[in-house]
Amino acid sequence: EARKEFNKLVKRLEKIVEQCESRIESLEKQVAQTEEMMLTPEGSSNLALLQIHGKVKKELCECMEEWEKSTIELEELRSKGE
């Protein structure tokens, strides 16, 4: 029973890590796109674009923190389970 719960927790953390990795990849692309747009004369003075960039960067940072926390937790669990 304890092993079953352990495996369930590992699977849940693996899923979170996988989802974070996918989201991070998507957000990194969005950051790159907005930064590219900000390099244009129109984009450099576009306040809305700057706000979007800040929002996406913040979300990226939060997602990376969640990924790091979940990865560490998963590694610790796996080392205890061996």
Tab-separated table of C-alpha atoms in Angstrom:
chain	number	residue	atom	x	y	z
A	1	GLU	CA	0.000	0.000	0.000
A	2	ALA	CA	2.790	2.429	0.882
A	3	ARG	CA	4.558	1.491	-2.358
A	4	LYS	CA	1.383	2.220	-4.281
A	5	GLU	CA	1.116	5.698	-2.732
A	6	PHE	CA	4.802	6.297	-3.406
A	7	ASN	CA	4.397	5.384	-7.094
A	8	LYS	CA	1.321	7.602	-7.327
A	9	LEU	CA	3.247	10.564	-5.923
A	10	VAL	CA	6.176	9.943	-8.292
A	11	LYS	CA	3.800	9.819	-11.274
A	12	ARG	CA	2.111	13.052	-10.177
A	13	LEU	CA	5.446	14.848	-9.854
A	14	GLU	CA	6.626	13.484	-13.203
A	15	LYS	CA	3.492	14.880	-14.807
A	16	ILE	CA	4.007	18.295	-13.177
A	17	VAL	CA	7.645	18.385	-14.352
A	18	GLU	CA	6.594	17.418	-17.874
A	19	GLN	CA	3.853	20.073	-17.961
A	20	CYS	CA	6.257	22.713	-16.671
A	21	GLU	CA	8.839	21.816	-19.304
A	22	SER	CA	6.247	22.152	-22.036
A	23	ARG	CA	4.987	25.466	-20.651
A	24	ILE	CA	8.530	26.809	-20.244
A	25	GLU	CA	9.284	26.009	-23.877
A	26	SER	CA	6.137	27.831	-24.992
A	27	LEU	CA	6.827	30.859	-22.784
A	28	GLU	CA	10.443	31.085	-23.953
A	29	LYS	CA	9.178	31.266	-27.538
A	30	GLN	CA	6.724	34.017	-26.565
A	31	VAL	CA	9.500	35.990	-24.849
A	32	ALA	CA	11.715	35.665	-27.922
A	33	GLN	CA	8.881	36.790	-30.208
A	34	THR	CA	8.000	39.830	-28.108
A	35	GLU	CA	11.678	40.783	-27.784
A	36	GLU	CA	12.029	40.548	-31.557
A	37	MET	CA	8.970	42.758	-32.004
A	38	MET	CA	10.357	45.237	-29.451
A	39	LEU	CA	13.453	45.692	-31.634
A	40	THR	CA	11.380	47.300	-34.386
A	41	PRO	CA	10.761	51.069	-34.329
A	42	GLU	CA	7.018	50.503	-33.795
A	43	GLY	CA	7.583	47.859	-31.137
A	44	SER	CA	10.101	49.861	-29.142
A	45	SER	CA	7.471	52.480	-28.328
A	46	ASN	CA	4.579	50.051	-27.863
A	47	LEU	CA	3.633	50.128	-24.177
A	48	ALA	CA	1.196	47.207	-24.504
A	49	LEU	CA	3.966	45.046	-25.981
A	50	LEU	CA	6.233	45.957	-23.088
A	51	GLN	CA	3.511	44.972	-20.606
A	52	ILE	CA	2.943	41.657	-22.392
A	53	HIS	CA	6.677	40.991	-22.332
A	54	GLY	CA	6.830	41.658	-18.583
A	55	LYS	CA	3.835	39.451	-17.901
A	56	VAL	CA	5.219	36.543	-19.939
A	57	LYS	CA	8.672	36.871	-18.332
A	58	LYS	CA	7.047	36.798	-14.870
A	59	GLU	CA	5.020	33.704	-15.754
A	60	LEU	CA	8.163	32.069	-17.166
A	61	CYS	CA	10.034	32.750	-13.942
A	62	GLU	CA	7.185	31.306	-11.828
A	63	CYS	CA	6.977	28.234	-14.033
A	64	MET	CA	10.735	27.679	-13.816
A	65	GLU	CA	10.525	27.895	-10.021
A	66	GLU	CA	7.719	25.321	-9.981
A	67	TRP	CA	9.727	23.065	-12.313
A	68	GLU	CA	12.812	23.340	-10.094
A	69	LYS	CA	10.846	22.639	-6.901
A	70	SER	CA	9.059	19.646	-8.438
A	71	THR	CA	12.264	18.264	-9.946
A	72	ILE	CA	14.074	18.435	-6.608
A	73	GLU	CA	11.124	16.831	-4.828
A	74	LEU	CA	10.993	14.073	-7.452
A	75	GLU	CA	14.740	13.385	-7.184
A	76	GLU	CA	14.496	13.212	-3.394
A	77	LEU	CA	11.577	10.808	-3.597
A	78	ARG	CA	13.359	8.576	-6.085
A	79	SER	CA	16.512	8.459	-3.937
A	80	LYS	CA	14.408	7.443	-0.903
A	81	GLY	CA	12.589	4.808	-2.922
A	82	GLU	CA	15.726	3.026	-4.072
